[in-house]
Amino acid sequence: MNEGAEALHEHLAGGIGQVARCWAVRRKDGVQMGFTDHDRNLTFAGITFRADTGLSARALQQATGLSVDNTEAMGALSDAAIREEDIAAGRYDEAEVTAWLVHWADVSARRIMFRGQIGELRRGAGAFHAELRGLTEALNRPVGRVFQKPCSAVLADATCRFDLDTPGYVYEGGAAQVEDQRRFIFAGIGSFEPGWFQRGRLEILDGEAAGLSGAIKRDRIEGADRVVELWEPIRASMNPGVLVRLEAGCDKRFETCRLKFNNGINFQGFPDIPEEDWMFVHATQAKNKTGGSRR
């Protein structure tokens, strides 16, 4: 138990509790916000926890073993705190959350009660409800390698090791037109092969949608223009000329890894694994009966 937790324990042992709950929310874009259910602002750990946000929370459910700790935070939507358009844009998806129990008269006496991420987030009637998922949530996800022909890595991750900042794999510039928040039209970037960015990533670099991104569904040349279409629309408004970043796409094939990215040594698939029809073929139907390889 740390010193702050010991001080809080001593305070609670006195029988009169002057405690409040505080939450710190850190979004993936680096924005950090603090909230408290106390009637005045509290400051510690370099964060000011605001009291005027109307935030509250249900009692934390905790259990031993590997069950998921969970709770729910509720609050009013406001321009000064959590805005409805930011929720709609997905800026709070999987945001990190830390919750403390704090002696409000001496904030050095505090204890972390919860640490996790925002799961399902609902909004309506001027309020939001955020499901908070504990650190053990990650243990529900399957891990390990799968024996398959396609690569299991994500382009430029720790296993792929490709550097996307290599010249020729990224384009940054303004989109001449944006249609339905998912179709981006560019002029004068025909130097990349058609389909170069397909299965890649588009990130918004400025404006109201800055920091949001989407997966690229199609990348084709139409006359003098290049048209990049996303699988899902960006959930924020954008104006023509919005600055974007396009990242080359990978279809997970060994030929693409070797020829397009010159990264075959880090390929995380098994390109020579036999197909199912090969493994189940009857020996009498094989053309080569010498006992050697069929490949």
Short mmCIF file of C-alpha atoms in Angstrom, two decimals:
data_model
loop_
_atom_site.label_atom_id
_atom_site.label_comp_id
_atom_site.label_asym_id
_atom_site.label_seq_id
_atom_site.Cartn_x
_atom_site.Cartn_y
_atom_site.Cartn_z
CA MET A 1 0.00 0.00 0.00
CA ASN A 2 1.45 3.38 -0.98
CA GLU A 3 1.78 6.37 1.34
CA GLY A 4 -1.28 8.14 -0.05
CA ALA A 5 -3.43 5.03 0.38
CA GLU A 6 -2.22 4.62 3.98
CA ALA A 7 -3.17 8.23 4.74
CA LEU A 8 -6.61 7.68 3.23
CA HIS A 9 -7.04 4.50 5.29
CA GLU A 10 -6.18 6.40 8.48
CA HIS A 11 -8.68 9.12 7.57
CA LEU A 12 -11.47 6.60 6.93
CA ALA A 13 -10.65 4.83 10.22
CA GLY A 14 -11.58 8.06 12.03
CA GLY A 15 -15.25 7.41 11.29
CA ILE A 16 -16.02 10.69 9.47
CA GLY A 17 -15.24 10.39 5.79
CA GLN A 18 -14.47 13.50 3.77
CA VAL A 19 -13.97 11.69 0.49
CA ALA A 20 -14.81 12.27 -3.13
CA ARG A 21 -14.35 10.31 -6.34
CA CYS A 22 -12.21 11.61 -9.20
CA TRP A 23 -11.81 10.36 -12.75
CA ALA A 24 -9.09 11.12 -15.28
CA VAL A 25 -9.88 10.40 -18.94
CA ARG A 26 -7.08 10.31 -21.50
CA ARG A 27 -8.16 10.03 -25.14
CA LYS A 28 -6.08 8.43 -27.87
CA ASP A 29 -5.36 11.86 -29.35
CA GLY A 30 -3.63 12.87 -26.10
CA VAL A 31 -6.39 15.09 -24.68
CA GLN A 32 -6.71 14.57 -20.93
CA MET A 33 -9.69 15.60 -18.80
CA GLY A 34 -10.46 15.40 -15.08
CA PHE A 35 -13.85 15.07 -13.35
CA THR A 36 -15.01 14.81 -9.75
CA ASP A 37 -18.31 14.39 -7.90
CA HIS A 38 -17.09 16.85 -5.23
CA ASP A 39 -18.63 20.35 -5.05
CA ARG A 40 -15.35 22.11 -5.92
CA ASN A 41 -12.38 21.49 -8.18
CA LEU A 42 -9.60 19.22 -6.93
CA THR A 43 -6.05 19.19 -8.29
CA PHE A 44 -3.41 16.46 -8.01
CA ALA A 45 -1.16 14.37 -10.28
CA GLY A 46 -0.92 17.37 -12.61
CA ILE A 47 -4.66 17.23 -13.37
CA THR A 48 -7.49 19.56 -12.37
CA PHE A 49 -10.64 17.54 -11.66
CA ARG A 50 -13.62 19.72 -12.44
CA ALA A 51 -16.69 19.78 -10.22
CA ASP A 52 -19.10 21.44 -12.64
CA THR A 53 -19.42 18.54 -15.08
CA GLY A 54 -22.32 16.71 -13.47
CA LEU A 55 -20.37 13.44 -13.61
CA SER A 56 -21.31 10.57 -11.34
CA ALA A 57 -20.61 6.85 -11.25
CA ARG A 58 -22.14 3.60 -10.13
CA ALA A 59 -20.45 1.52 -7.45
CA LEU A 60 -17.45 -0.35 -8.75
CA GLN A 61 -17.94 -4.08 -9.18
CA GLN A 62 -14.77 -6.03 -8.44
CA ALA A 63 -14.05 -9.69 -8.11
CA THR A 64 -11.12 -11.98 -7.59
CA GLY A 65 -9.79 -14.12 -10.41
CA LEU A 66 -9.94 -13.02 -14.05
CA SER A 67 -13.48 -11.65 -14.16
CA VAL A 68 -13.73 -8.16 -15.61
CA ASP A 69 -14.01 -5.27 -13.17
CA ASN A 70 -16.63 -2.88 -14.46
CA THR A 71 -18.50 0.27 -13.60
CA GLU A 72 -20.36 3.02 -15.40
CA ALA A 73 -19.87 6.77 -15.48
CA MET A 74 -22.76 9.09 -16.23
CA GLY A 75 -22.84 12.80 -16.84
CA ALA A 76 -24.35 15.75 -18.66
CA LEU A 77 -23.19 16.70 -22.13
CA SER A 78 -21.77 20.21 -22.29
CA ASP A 79 -19.43 22.25 -24.48
CA ALA A 80 -17.12 22.78 -21.49
CA ALA A 81 -16.78 19.07 -20.69
CA ILE A 82 -17.78 16.13 -22.90
CA ARG A 83 -19.38 17.26 -26.13
CA GLU A 84 -21.89 15.19 -28.07
CA GLU A 85 -20.04 15.74 -31.36
CA ASP A 86 -16.82 14.34 -29.86
CA ILE A 87 -18.66 11.21 -28.74
CA ALA A 88 -20.24 10.85 -32.18
CA ALA A 89 -16.81 11.25 -33.79
CA GLY A 90 -15.44 8.39 -31.69
CA ARG A 91 -12.85 10.48 -29.83
CA TYR A 92 -13.66 8.72 -26.54
CA ASP A 93 -13.53 5.19 -27.95
CA GLU A 94 -11.12 3.09 -25.83
CA ALA A 95 -9.99 6.15 -23.89
CA GLU A 96 -7.95 5.36 -20.76
CA VAL A 97 -9.73 5.94 -17.44
CA THR A 98 -8.27 6.12 -13.91
CA ALA A 99 -10.53 6.56 -10.87
CA TRP A 100 -9.45 7.62 -7.37
CA LEU A 101 -11.05 7.81 -3.96
CA VAL A 102 -9.70 11.08 -2.50
CA HIS A 103 -9.75 12.86 0.84
CA TRP A 104 -10.93 16.20 -0.54
CA ALA A 105 -9.40 18.22 2.33
CA ASP A 106 -5.98 16.62 1.74
CA VAL A 107 -5.70 15.27 -1.82
CA SER A 108 -2.38 13.58 -1.02
CA ALA A 109 -4.50 10.99 0.81
CA ARG A 110 -5.92 9.06 -2.10
CA ARG A 111 -6.12 5.61 -3.61
CA ILE A 112 -6.62 4.34 -7.15
CA MET A 113 -9.86 2.35 -7.23
CA PHE A 114 -10.12 1.58 -10.94
CA ARG A 115 -8.01 1.65 -14.06
CA GLY A 116 -9.23 0.63 -17.50
CA GLN A 117 -10.83 1.88 -20.70
CA ILE A 118 -14.13 3.22 -21.95
CA GLY A 119 -16.16 0.48 -23.60
CA GLU A 120 -19.68 1.07 -24.85
CA LEU A 121 -20.67 4.74 -24.75
CA ARG A 122 -24.29 5.80 -25.15
CA ARG A 123 -25.75 9.29 -25.38
CA GLY A 124 -29.19 10.84 -25.44
CA ALA A 125 -31.46 13.37 -23.73
CA GLY A 126 -28.50 15.64 -23.04
CA ALA A 127 -26.52 13.02 -21.12
CA PHE A 128 -24.05 10.19 -21.68
CA HIS A 129 -23.50 6.75 -20.15
CA ALA A 130 -20.01 5.29 -20.46
CA GLU A 131 -19.26 1.65 -19.67
CA LEU A 132 -15.83 1.32 -18.07
CA ARG A 133 -13.89 -1.90 -18.68
CA GLY A 134 -11.11 -3.02 -16.36
CA LEU A 135 -7.59 -4.07 -17.25
CA THR A 136 -8.57 -7.75 -17.24
CA GLU A 137 -10.77 -7.12 -20.30
CA ALA A 138 -7.66 -7.70 -22.43
CA LEU A 139 -7.52 -11.29 -21.16
CA ASN A 140 -10.77 -12.03 -23.04
CA ARG A 141 -9.02 -11.44 -26.36
CA PRO A 142 -7.47 -14.39 -28.19
CA VAL A 143 -3.68 -14.19 -28.50
CA GLY A 144 -1.05 -16.24 -30.25
CA ARG A 145 -0.19 -16.90 -33.86
CA VAL A 146 -2.51 -18.53 -36.40
CA PHE A 147 -1.11 -20.79 -39.11
CA GLN A 148 -2.44 -19.10 -42.23
CA LYS A 149 -1.13 -17.93 -45.58
CA PRO A 150 -1.86 -14.19 -45.13
CA CYS A 151 0.33 -12.08 -42.85
CA SER A 152 -1.06 -11.61 -39.34
CA ALA A 153 0.82 -8.35 -38.66
CA VAL A 154 -0.51 -4.83 -38.99
CA LEU A 155 1.53 -2.70 -41.38
CA ALA A 156 4.29 -0.85 -39.47
CA ASP A 157 3.60 -2.53 -36.12
CA ALA A 158 6.25 -4.15 -33.90
CA THR A 159 6.17 -7.45 -35.78
CA CYS A 160 5.99 -5.97 -39.29
CA ARG A 161 8.78 -3.45 -38.55
CA PHE A 162 8.21 -1.52 -41.78
CA ASP A 163 8.82 2.23 -41.51
CA LEU A 164 5.90 4.07 -43.10
CA ASP A 165 7.97 7.27 -43.21
CA THR A 166 10.05 5.68 -45.98
CA PRO A 167 9.73 8.00 -49.03
CA GLY A 168 7.02 6.90 -51.44
CA TYR A 169 4.62 5.27 -48.97
CA VAL A 170 2.84 8.29 -47.49
CA TYR A 171 1.14 11.32 -49.02
CA GLU A 172 0.14 14.46 -47.12
CA GLY A 173 -1.90 17.15 -48.81
CA GLY A 174 -5.28 18.78 -49.21
CA ALA A 175 -8.35 17.04 -50.62
CA ALA A 176 -9.94 19.10 -53.38
CA GLN A 177 -13.39 17.68 -52.57
CA VAL A 178 -15.00 15.62 -49.80
CA GLU A 179 -18.25 13.79 -50.52
CA ASP A 180 -20.46 12.14 -47.89
CA GLN A 181 -17.53 12.35 -45.43
CA ARG A 182 -16.04 9.19 -46.97
CA ARG A 183 -15.06 10.01 -50.55
CA PHE A 184 -11.96 12.17 -50.96
CA ILE A 185 -10.94 13.59 -54.34
CA PHE A 186 -7.35 14.72 -54.94
CA ALA A 187 -5.82 16.54 -57.89
CA GLY A 188 -2.27 16.05 -59.07
CA ILE A 189 -1.12 13.00 -57.10
CA GLY A 190 -1.09 10.47 -59.93
CA SER A 191 2.54 9.55 -59.24
CA PHE A 192 1.35 6.66 -57.06
CA GLU A 193 0.12 3.50 -58.78
CA PRO A 194 -3.67 2.93 -58.84
CA GLY A 195 -4.68 1.03 -55.73
CA TRP A 196 -1.47 2.03 -53.91
CA PHE A 197 -3.42 3.25 -50.86
CA GLN A 198 -6.18 0.61 -50.97
CA ARG A 199 -6.43 -1.23 -47.62
CA GLY A 200 -4.36 1.59 -46.14
CA ARG A 201 -5.28 4.37 -43.74
CA LEU A 202 -6.46 7.96 -44.12
CA GLU A 203 -5.97 10.39 -41.24
CA ILE A 204 -7.37 13.92 -40.94
CA LEU A 205 -4.65 16.41 -39.97
CA ASP A 206 -6.54 19.68 -39.48
CA GLY A 207 -9.94 21.20 -38.90
CA GLU A 208 -12.76 19.91 -36.73
CA ALA A 209 -12.01 16.28 -37.61
CA ALA A 210 -8.28 16.47 -36.83
CA GLY A 211 -7.01 13.20 -35.36
CA LEU A 212 -9.79 11.01 -36.79
CA SER A 213 -8.95 8.30 -39.29
CA GLY A 214 -10.51 5.60 -41.44
CA ALA A 215 -9.64 2.47 -43.42
CA ILE A 216 -9.37 2.92 -47.18
CA LYS A 217 -11.74 0.76 -49.24
CA ARG A 218 -10.88 1.94 -52.76
CA ASP A 219 -8.11 3.97 -54.40
CA ARG A 220 -8.47 4.65 -58.09
CA ILE A 221 -7.65 7.18 -60.81
CA GLU A 222 -10.56 8.98 -62.47
CA GLY A 223 -9.28 11.20 -65.28
CA ALA A 224 -6.85 13.71 -63.78
CA ASP A 225 -8.10 13.08 -60.24
CA ARG A 226 -7.42 10.44 -57.62
CA VAL A 227 -10.43 9.17 -55.65
CA VAL A 228 -9.96 7.60 -52.24
CA GLU A 229 -13.03 6.05 -50.62
CA LEU A 230 -13.30 4.87 -47.00
CA TRP A 231 -15.22 1.90 -45.65
CA GLU A 232 -17.02 4.14 -43.15
CA PRO A 233 -17.51 7.92 -43.14
CA ILE A 234 -15.48 10.19 -40.88
CA ARG A 235 -17.83 11.20 -38.06
CA ALA A 236 -17.10 14.92 -38.14
CA SER A 237 -17.63 17.74 -40.65
CA MET A 238 -14.88 18.58 -43.15
CA ASN A 239 -14.43 21.33 -45.71
CA PRO A 240 -12.81 21.11 -49.16
CA GLY A 241 -9.05 21.48 -48.85
CA VAL A 242 -8.89 19.56 -45.57
CA LEU A 243 -5.35 18.34 -44.93
CA VAL A 244 -5.06 14.54 -44.86
CA ARG A 245 -2.42 11.83 -44.63
CA LEU A 246 -2.66 8.77 -46.88
CA GLU A 247 -0.73 5.64 -45.93
CA ALA A 248 0.04 2.81 -48.36
CA GLY A 249 -2.08 -0.32 -48.00
CA CYS A 250 -1.09 -3.95 -47.62
CA ASP A 251 -3.19 -6.95 -48.74
CA LYS A 252 -1.24 -9.34 -46.45
CA ARG A 253 0.18 -11.42 -49.34
CA PHE A 254 3.83 -12.48 -49.38
CA GLU A 255 4.27 -11.14 -52.92
CA THR A 256 3.07 -7.70 -51.80
CA CYS A 257 5.32 -7.74 -48.73
CA ARG A 258 8.34 -8.68 -50.82
CA LEU A 259 7.78 -6.55 -53.93
CA LYS A 260 5.86 -3.49 -52.69
CA PHE A 261 7.48 -3.05 -49.27
CA ASN A 262 10.74 -5.00 -49.67
CA ASN A 263 9.97 -6.48 -46.25
CA GLY A 264 9.69 -10.20 -46.94
CA ILE A 265 12.05 -11.07 -44.09
CA ASN A 266 9.43 -9.84 -41.58
CA PHE A 267 6.43 -11.53 -43.24
CA GLN A 268 4.26 -13.01 -40.46
CA GLY A 269 2.27 -15.51 -42.54
CA PHE A 270 2.97 -18.99 -43.89
CA PRO A 271 2.82 -18.67 -47.70
CA ASP A 272 3.75 -22.32 -48.34
CA ILE A 273 1.20 -23.94 -46.06
CA PRO A 274 -0.83 -26.53 -48.05
CA GLU A 275 -4.46 -25.82 -48.91
CA GLU A 276 -7.21 -27.95 -47.39
CA ASP A 277 -7.98 -29.66 -50.71
CA TRP A 278 -4.31 -30.67 -50.98
CA MET A 279 -4.27 -32.23 -47.51
CA PHE A 280 -7.42 -34.28 -48.15
CA VAL A 281 -6.63 -35.47 -51.66
CA HIS A 282 -6.55 -39.29 -52.06
CA ALA A 283 -3.16 -40.74 -52.91
CA THR A 284 -4.47 -42.48 -56.06
CA GLN A 285 -5.53 -39.07 -57.50
CA ALA A 286 -2.06 -37.59 -57.22
CA LYS A 287 -0.21 -37.07 -60.48
CA ASN A 288 3.22 -37.58 -58.92
CA LYS A 289 3.52 -40.98 -57.24
CA THR A 290 7.30 -41.07 -56.79
CA GLY A 291 7.15 -40.29 -53.09
CA GLY A 292 8.54 -36.78 -53.57
CA SER A 293 6.92 -33.42 -52.94
CA ARG A 294 3.73 -32.60 -54.87
CA ARG A 295 4.68 -28.93 -55.08
#
